[in-house]
Amino acid sequence: MSVNDFLRQRAVELTVGGSYSLHRWYDCEGRLRSFACRTKRVSPFRMIVDVPVVGKVGERVTSYFQDFGEFECTISETLKSGFLMELEMTRARRAWMSEKLNWLEKKQKDASIEELRRDARFVPKVAHTLLTLADGATHPCLIIDMSTAGAAVSAEYDPEIGTPLAVGACVGRVIRKFAHGFAVKFAEKQNRDQLERLIVRSAQLQPA
């Protein structure tokens, strides 16, 4: 199915963090690499995800989301910063998925759910930005989440701990690595109201 066809179908605009592996991506030690991802639009049959490394049409993907579990998928169309995945599952699990999506859709419309901590980590509306290294080299990345003190990102680029870099316009240093990416601590605490503008560069949902 194409992205345009999917956009005309009944689905939920939903942001859920997860991880994925492309079956052809291995690290220097021969281990399958995994990256962070975020859903943009989800149905019981397919989903559009924002990703740091875009695969190819027809490529197999294994993905995992805390709210949904693990899926075996196939990429049916690629985007500038993501792809459309066809989900493989049993009829019973697809029925469960439909009920889960209905519940999540109602939950996200609940006005009583508010962010109470100003310095809490949050997910920006636009997931993609650029990492800029000290030598001026740039690398695309996906923002997993961020706060006024730093950001967690996933990228094909794999820096060492201590590497100085900028996430968007926010200068910092890599302080920790984890399964699907790494954490950057900003050199200075940022203003919460300006952070998203500083850290994120707009990405369009357009076919690649």
XYZ file of N, CA and C in Angstrom, residues 2-200:
597
model
N 0.397 2.324 -0.640
C 1.140 3.579 -0.653
C 0.778 4.431 0.560
N 1.639 5.397 0.859
C 1.382 6.325 1.960
C 0.098 7.106 1.702
N -0.093 7.571 0.472
C -1.300 8.349 0.157
C -2.571 7.536 0.383
N -2.536 6.258 0.020
C -3.696 5.396 0.270
C -3.930 5.232 1.768
N -2.851 5.042 2.513
C -2.966 4.853 3.961
C -3.520 6.102 4.644
N -3.143 7.278 4.153
C -3.628 8.520 4.754
C -5.137 8.687 4.585
N -5.714 7.966 3.629
C -7.162 8.033 3.418
C -7.907 6.973 4.232
N -7.164 6.072 4.859
C -7.786 5.024 5.653
C -7.989 5.466 7.098
N -8.854 4.751 7.791
C -9.053 4.983 9.217
C -7.811 4.532 9.970
N -7.204 5.465 10.718
C -6.015 5.166 11.508
C -5.900 6.220 12.603
N -4.993 6.004 13.530
C -4.823 6.908 14.674
C -3.504 7.658 14.534
N -3.591 8.999 14.634
C -2.372 9.812 14.679
C -1.808 9.669 16.089
N -0.702 8.973 16.209
C -0.242 8.554 17.526
C 1.283 8.567 17.580
N 1.824 9.099 18.676
C 3.271 9.118 18.885
C 3.634 8.114 19.974
N 4.252 7.017 19.560
C 4.695 5.983 20.488
C 6.148 5.649 20.156
N 7.006 5.672 21.150
C 8.402 5.351 20.929
C 8.645 3.858 20.854
N 9.640 3.470 20.071
C 9.986 2.068 19.948
C 11.377 1.897 19.396
N 11.663 0.711 18.905
C 12.959 0.417 18.298
C 12.747 -0.508 17.105
N 13.740 -0.564 16.221
C 13.615 -1.426 15.049
C 14.992 -1.852 14.565
N 15.007 -2.947 13.831
C 16.228 -3.448 13.204
C 15.940 -3.735 11.741
N 16.812 -3.259 10.880
C 16.771 -3.621 9.467
C 17.645 -4.857 9.303
N 17.173 -5.834 8.595
C 17.858 -7.121 8.576
C 19.225 -7.086 7.908
N 19.585 -5.995 7.239
C 20.890 -5.930 6.577
C 21.894 -5.034 7.304
N 21.491 -4.429 8.435
C 22.374 -3.481 9.111
C 23.087 -4.146 10.281
N 24.425 -4.275 10.171
C 25.240 -4.879 11.212
C 26.334 -3.911 11.641
N 26.797 -4.053 12.893
C 27.899 -3.207 13.350
C 29.226 -3.846 12.956
N 30.338 -3.213 13.366
C 31.661 -3.680 12.953
C 32.002 -5.052 13.543
N 31.257 -5.481 14.553
C 31.482 -6.787 15.164
C 30.486 -7.843 14.671
N 29.715 -7.477 13.656
C 28.796 -8.431 13.057
C 27.480 -8.598 13.781
N 27.174 -7.694 14.713
C 25.904 -7.770 15.445
C 24.856 -6.895 14.767
N 23.624 -7.381 14.751
C 22.532 -6.625 14.145
C 22.314 -5.331 14.929
N 22.328 -4.191 14.233
C 22.130 -2.903 14.896
C 20.655 -2.597 15.068
N 20.326 -1.927 16.149
C 18.945 -1.477 16.365
C 18.956 0.030 16.555
N 17.850 0.663 16.174
C 17.707 2.104 16.239
C 16.367 2.446 16.896
N 16.261 3.659 17.401
C 14.986 4.120 17.946
C 14.073 4.554 16.807
N 12.770 4.537 17.061
C 11.801 5.015 16.078
C 10.590 5.564 16.812
N 9.735 6.263 16.073
C 8.507 6.829 16.634
C 7.380 6.674 15.643
N 6.219 6.238 16.124
C 5.064 6.142 15.238
C 4.507 7.530 14.942
N 3.917 7.675 13.746
C 3.195 8.893 13.381
C 1.717 8.598 13.140
N 1.461 7.467 12.532
C 0.087 7.078 12.188
C 0.016 5.557 12.250
N -0.996 5.031 12.944
C -1.036 3.592 13.215
C -2.440 3.035 12.967
N -2.497 1.862 12.353
C -3.739 1.094 12.239
C -3.410 -0.345 12.620
N -4.397 -1.218 12.706
C -4.092 -2.625 13.003
C -3.386 -3.350 11.862
N -3.219 -2.689 10.712
C -2.629 -3.331 9.548
C -1.260 -2.762 9.166
N -1.019 -1.500 9.471
C 0.221 -0.858 9.043
C 0.482 0.376 9.894
N 1.705 0.921 9.797
C 2.019 2.153 10.522
C 3.110 2.927 9.795
N 3.053 4.239 9.951
C 4.119 5.115 9.483
C 5.001 5.436 10.682
N 6.312 5.289 10.516
C 7.238 5.560 11.608
C 8.311 6.542 11.166
N 8.724 7.420 12.097
C 9.896 8.270 11.924
C 11.115 7.480 12.351
N 12.167 7.520 11.547
C 13.360 6.716 11.832
C 14.634 7.496 11.499
N 15.776 7.128 12.096
C 17.043 7.755 11.733
C 17.693 7.126 10.511
N 17.405 5.860 10.233
C 17.969 5.146 9.080
C 16.813 4.554 8.277
N 16.605 5.031 7.059
C 15.491 4.589 6.214
C 15.910 3.360 5.416
N 15.096 2.329 5.454
C 15.389 1.128 4.689
C 14.919 1.255 3.241
N 14.757 0.103 2.581
C 14.328 0.063 1.193
C 12.977 -0.647 1.088
N 12.227 -0.305 0.070
C 10.935 -0.961 -0.164
C 11.154 -2.469 -0.307
N 10.343 -3.232 0.408
C 10.471 -4.678 0.376
C 11.369 -5.244 1.448
N 12.101 -4.374 2.146
C 13.028 -4.841 3.165
C 12.290 -5.291 4.418
N 12.805 -6.334 5.051
C 12.216 -6.867 6.273
C 12.685 -6.058 7.471
N 11.754 -5.840 8.418
C 12.035 -5.063 9.621
C 11.466 -5.808 10.826
N 12.214 -5.816 11.914
C 11.689 -6.255 13.197
C 11.582 -5.022 14.083
N 10.385 -4.764 14.614
C 10.178 -3.564 15.430
C 9.564 -3.946 16.768
N 9.777 -3.062 17.753
C 9.214 -3.299 19.080
C 8.721 -1.984 19.662
N 7.507 -2.004 20.206
C 6.915 -0.848 20.876
C 6.351 -1.321 22.212
N 6.643 -0.562 23.261
C 6.193 -0.970 24.593
C 4.679 -1.133 24.651
N 3.944 -0.281 23.941
C 2.482 -0.357 23.967
C 1.917 -1.488 23.111
N 2.695 -1.969 22.136
C 2.159 -2.931 21.182
C 2.901 -4.262 21.139
N 4.152 -4.284 21.596
C 4.946 -5.492 21.500
C 5.786 -5.527 20.231
N 6.204 -6.730 19.841
C 7.099 -6.904 18.693
C 6.318 -7.243 17.429
N 6.797 -6.698 16.304
C 6.194 -6.986 15.008
C 7.262 -7.411 14.014
N 6.912 -8.332 13.142
C 7.669 -8.555 11.922
C 6.948 -7.770 10.838
N 7.695 -6.995 10.061
C 7.087 -6.055 9.109
C 7.839 -6.085 7.787
N 7.202 -5.487 6.785
C 7.830 -5.255 5.491
C 7.614 -3.802 5.107
N 8.651 -3.144 4.617
C 8.536 -1.749 4.194
C 7.814 -1.692 2.848
N 6.707 -0.941 2.794
C 5.953 -0.847 1.546
C 6.176 0.485 0.829
N 6.604 1.517 1.544
C 6.980 2.788 0.908
C 7.904 3.551 1.854
N 8.887 4.224 1.273
C 9.807 5.012 2.073
C 9.458 6.489 1.990
N 9.821 7.218 3.052
C 9.614 8.655 3.156
C 10.963 9.322 3.345
N 10.957 10.638 3.386
C 12.205 11.372 3.568
C 12.892 10.986 4.866
N 12.121 10.799 5.927
C 12.693 10.474 7.238
C 11.941 9.340 7.924
N 11.433 8.411 7.139
C 10.693 7.306 7.743
C 10.217 6.335 6.681
N 9.308 5.457 7.071
C 8.738 4.523 6.104
C 7.393 4.000 6.589
N 6.662 3.414 5.653
C 5.384 2.766 5.932
C 5.646 1.275 6.076
N 5.206 0.692 7.200
C 5.420 -0.720 7.470
C 4.109 -1.490 7.397
N 4.134 -2.636 6.740
C 3.007 -3.555 6.719
C 3.201 -4.541 7.874
N 2.228 -4.601 8.790
C 2.356 -5.408 10.005
C 1.860 -6.833 9.776
N 2.638 -7.792 10.226
C 2.254 -9.195 10.107
C 1.812 -9.709 11.474
N 0.595 -10.200 11.573
C 0.100 -10.714 12.854
C -1.119 -11.603 12.631
N -1.486 -12.343 13.654
C -2.662 -13.206 13.585
C -3.936 -12.367 13.656
N -5.052 -12.968 13.292
C -6.339 -12.270 13.358
C -6.669 -11.856 14.793
N -6.366 -12.742 15.752
C -6.655 -12.435 17.152
C -5.831 -11.238 17.635
N -4.561 -11.200 17.258
C -3.733 -10.074 17.690
C -4.165 -8.783 16.999
N -4.621 -8.876 15.758
C -5.086 -7.671 15.053
C -6.327 -7.102 15.743
N -7.211 -7.970 16.242
C -8.389 -7.509 16.978
C -7.968 -6.829 18.278
N -6.970 -7.417 18.966
C -6.436 -6.798 20.177
C -5.829 -5.435 19.865
N -5.100 -5.352 18.754
C -4.460 -4.106 18.333
C -5.509 -3.017 18.087
N -6.615 -3.383 17.476
C -7.687 -2.424 17.217
C -8.243 -1.861 18.521
N -8.476 -2.722 19.493
C -8.981 -2.269 20.796
C -7.961 -1.383 21.503
N -6.697 -1.754 21.407
C -5.626 -0.972 22.036
C -5.547 0.427 21.429
N -5.659 0.522 20.123
C -5.604 1.822 19.450
C -6.791 2.696 19.839
N -7.975 2.109 19.955
C -9.145 2.878 20.382
C -8.937 3.453 21.776
N -8.346 2.655 22.663
C -8.091 3.112 24.035
C -7.051 4.230 24.052
N -5.979 4.068 23.274
C -4.927 5.088 23.239
C -5.440 6.393 22.631
N -6.315 6.287 21.632
C -6.879 7.486 21.011
C -7.723 8.264 22.011
N -8.519 7.555 22.799
C -9.320 8.220 23.825
C -8.425 8.841 24.890
N -7.372 8.140 25.252
C -6.459 8.619 26.298
C -5.780 9.916 25.881
N -5.344 10.006 24.623
C -4.617 11.198 24.194
C -5.537 12.414 24.018
N -6.853 12.185 23.974
C -7.810 13.281 23.891
C -8.287 13.741 25.269
N -7.800 13.083 26.329
C -8.214 13.401 27.689
C -7.521 14.683 28.149
N -8.277 15.753 28.280
C -7.712 17.052 28.650
C -7.182 17.086 30.079
N -7.536 16.099 30.888
C -7.086 16.086 32.278
C -5.642 15.612 32.411
N -5.100 15.029 31.323
C -3.712 14.562 31.367
C -2.806 15.714 30.949
N -2.087 16.272 31.887
C -1.229 17.425 31.627
C 0.192 17.157 32.103
N 1.140 17.813 31.492
C 2.526 17.733 31.930
C 2.727 18.689 33.093
N 3.077 18.141 34.265
C 3.164 18.959 35.469
C 4.582 19.452 35.750
N 5.588 18.747 35.263
C 6.962 19.143 35.555
C 7.544 19.895 34.375
N 7.999 21.114 34.617
C 8.541 21.941 33.544
C 9.831 21.354 32.965
N 10.601 20.655 33.790
C 11.863 20.103 33.323
C 11.757 18.633 32.938
N 10.541 18.124 32.854
C 10.361 16.713 32.507
C 10.790 16.466 31.064
N 11.166 15.232 30.768
C 11.504 14.868 29.403
C 10.224 14.827 28.570
N 10.336 15.235 27.313
C 9.176 15.238 26.442
C 9.612 14.889 25.031
N 8.647 14.547 24.200
C 8.896 14.177 22.813
C 8.497 15.349 21.923
N 9.400 15.873 21.106
C 9.030 16.994 20.233
C 8.080 16.561 19.134
N 7.331 17.528 18.592
C 6.382 17.213 17.534
C 7.092 16.724 16.279
N 8.255 17.304 15.976
C 9.063 16.882 14.836
C 10.266 16.111 15.372
N 10.458 14.892 14.880
C 11.443 14.001 15.495
C 12.866 14.162 14.971
N 13.030 14.764 13.802
C 14.339 14.744 13.154
C 15.095 16.068 13.273
N 16.427 15.936 13.407
C 17.297 17.098 13.407
C 18.675 16.656 12.922
N 19.671 17.535 13.060
C 21.035 17.213 12.659
C 21.977 17.286 13.844
N 22.916 16.357 13.879
C 24.037 16.428 14.802
C 25.179 17.121 14.072
N 25.824 18.087 14.709
C 26.967 18.767 14.109
C 28.190 18.527 14.978
N 29.249 17.985 14.380
C 30.462 17.660 15.118
C 31.417 18.854 15.139
N 32.479 18.729 15.937
C 33.431 19.825 16.092
C 34.114 20.183 14.777
N 34.268 19.211 13.856
C 34.912 19.483 12.572
C 33.938 19.988 11.518
N 32.675 20.201 11.915
C 31.671 20.709 10.990
C 30.862 19.641 10.282
N 31.249 18.374 10.429
C 30.493 17.285 9.799
C 29.112 17.185 10.434
N 28.110 16.819 9.633
C 26.745 16.688 10.142
C 26.208 15.287 9.894
N 25.327 14.847 10.790
C 24.712 13.532 10.690
C 23.240 13.659 11.076
N 22.320 13.088 10.295
C 20.903 13.117 10.683
C 20.660 12.223 11.884
N 19.677 12.584 12.690
C 19.340 11.756 13.850
C 17.859 11.879 14.161
N 17.381 10.950 14.969
C 16.023 10.945 15.471
C 16.062 11.265 16.959
N 15.263 12.226 17.399
C 15.201 12.573 18.813
C 14.227 11.621 19.505
N 14.724 10.874 20.483
C 13.877 9.968 21.243
C 13.052 10.761 22.244
N 13.726 11.571 23.035
C 13.069 12.538 23.909
C 14.103 13.567 24.322
N 13.659 14.622 25.031
C 14.586 15.678 25.426
C 14.039 16.427 26.626
N 14.924 17.187 27.263
C 14.550 18.041 28.382
C 15.395 19.302 28.273
N 15.237 20.205 29.213
C 16.041 21.435 29.183
C 17.518 21.150 29.429
N 17.841 19.948 29.933
C 19.228 19.606 30.262
C 19.926 18.768 29.199
N 19.161 18.115 28.314
C 19.798 17.256 27.331
C 18.799 16.525 26.465
N 19.314 15.627 25.630
C 18.464 14.899 24.691
C 18.980 13.478 24.510
N 18.065 12.551 24.246
C 18.404 11.181 23.865
C 18.125 11.055 22.377
N 19.102 10.561 21.633
C 18.956 10.490 20.181
C 19.382 9.125 19.665
N 18.916 8.802 18.469
C 19.307 7.573 17.775
C 19.774 7.969 16.386
N 20.886 7.405 15.943
C 21.457 7.783 14.651
C 22.321 6.651 14.111
N 22.541 6.674 12.797
C 23.505 5.732 12.213
C 24.904 6.042 12.747
N 25.199 7.330 12.935
C 26.465 7.761 13.525
C 26.553 7.265 14.966
N 27.698 6.699 15.333
C 27.861 6.080 16.649
C 29.056 6.708 17.378
N 28.841 7.821 18.122
C 29.957 8.536 18.744
C 30.457 7.858 20.013
N 31.671 8.211 20.398
C 32.221 7.756 21.667
C 31.696 8.642 22.790
N 31.667 8.107 24.010
C 31.309 8.921 25.176
C 32.337 10.042 25.320
N 31.840 11.244 25.569
C 32.709 12.411 25.682
C 32.793 13.237 24.415
N 32.248 12.731 23.300
C 32.303 13.460 22.034
C 31.502 14.767 22.123
N 32.135 15.924 21.819
C 31.378 17.172 21.785
C 30.616 17.289 20.469
N 29.384 17.754 20.532
C 28.574 17.924 19.321
C 27.394 18.830 19.637
N 26.699 19.242 18.602
C 25.487 20.042 18.767
C 24.301 19.241 18.252
N 23.226 19.248 19.021
C 21.957 18.662 18.592
C 21.102 19.833 18.140
N 20.910 19.961 16.817
C 20.306 21.194 16.318
C 21.243 22.340 16.647
N 20.744 23.332 17.392
C 21.565 24.476 17.782
C 22.032 24.393 19.233
N 21.801 23.272 19.899
C 22.155 23.119 21.318
C 23.448 22.324 21.445
N 24.490 22.981 21.949
C 25.816 22.374 22.080
C 25.877 21.534 23.347
N 26.499 20.362 23.248
C 26.628 19.498 24.407
C 27.699 18.454 24.205
N 27.606 17.374 24.973
C 28.603 16.310 24.947
C 27.903 14.974 25.200
N 28.366 13.932 24.523
C 27.804 12.598 24.723
C 28.211 12.084 26.102
N 27.231 11.733 26.932
C 27.536 11.293 28.293
C 27.188 9.825 28.542
N 26.395 9.227 27.659
C 25.970 7.851 27.911
C 25.507 7.213 26.608
N 25.746 5.914 26.470
C 25.255 5.164 25.322
C 24.319 4.063 25.822
N 23.296 3.758 25.031
C 22.361 2.699 25.395
C 22.002 1.909 24.149
N 21.094 0.969 24.282
C 20.858 -0.015 23.221
C 20.546 0.598 21.863
N 19.748 1.672 21.840
C 19.278 2.200 20.557
C 19.811 3.601 20.247
N 20.755 4.105 21.025
C 21.260 5.445 20.770
C 22.177 5.933 21.870
N 22.131 7.251 22.114
C 23.015 7.833 23.114
C 22.397 9.101 23.689
N 22.910 9.506 24.857
C 22.399 10.687 25.552
C 23.405 11.824 25.443
N 22.893 13.017 25.214
C 23.711 14.222 25.123
C 23.302 15.180 26.237
N 24.269 15.643 26.994
C 24.014 16.661 28.014
C 24.403 18.016 27.443
N 23.474 18.969 27.495
C 23.757 20.291 26.967
C 24.768 21.016 27.847
N 25.583 21.862 27.227
C 26.576 22.643 27.972
C 25.899 23.633 28.909
N 24.728 24.140 28.498
C 23.956 25.059 29.331
C 22.500 24.616 29.335
N 21.841 24.786 30.464
C 20.426 24.460 30.544
C 19.640 25.383 29.620
N 18.713 24.805 28.869
C 17.970 25.562 27.867
C 16.632 26.066 28.409
N 16.102 27.070 27.736
C 14.776 27.578 28.055
C 13.729 26.636 27.467
N 12.837 26.140 28.305
C 11.844 25.143 27.874
C 10.990 25.639 26.714
N 10.621 26.903 26.714
C 9.735 27.435 25.678
C 10.439 27.587 24.337
N 11.775 27.675 24.339
C 12.532 27.859 23.100
C 13.213 26.574 22.628
N 13.216 25.560 23.476
C 14.016 24.372 23.202
C 13.648 23.681 21.899
N 12.367 23.471 21.670
C 11.965 22.735 20.474
C 12.386 23.472 19.206
N 12.284 24.786 19.214
C 12.705 25.576 18.046
C 14.209 25.462 17.821
N 14.985 25.431 18.909
C 16.438 25.372 18.800
C 16.944 23.994 18.371
N 16.289 22.964 18.847
C 16.841 21.622 18.665
C 16.355 20.918 17.412
N 15.190 21.303 16.916
C 14.567 20.543 15.832
C 14.569 21.329 14.537
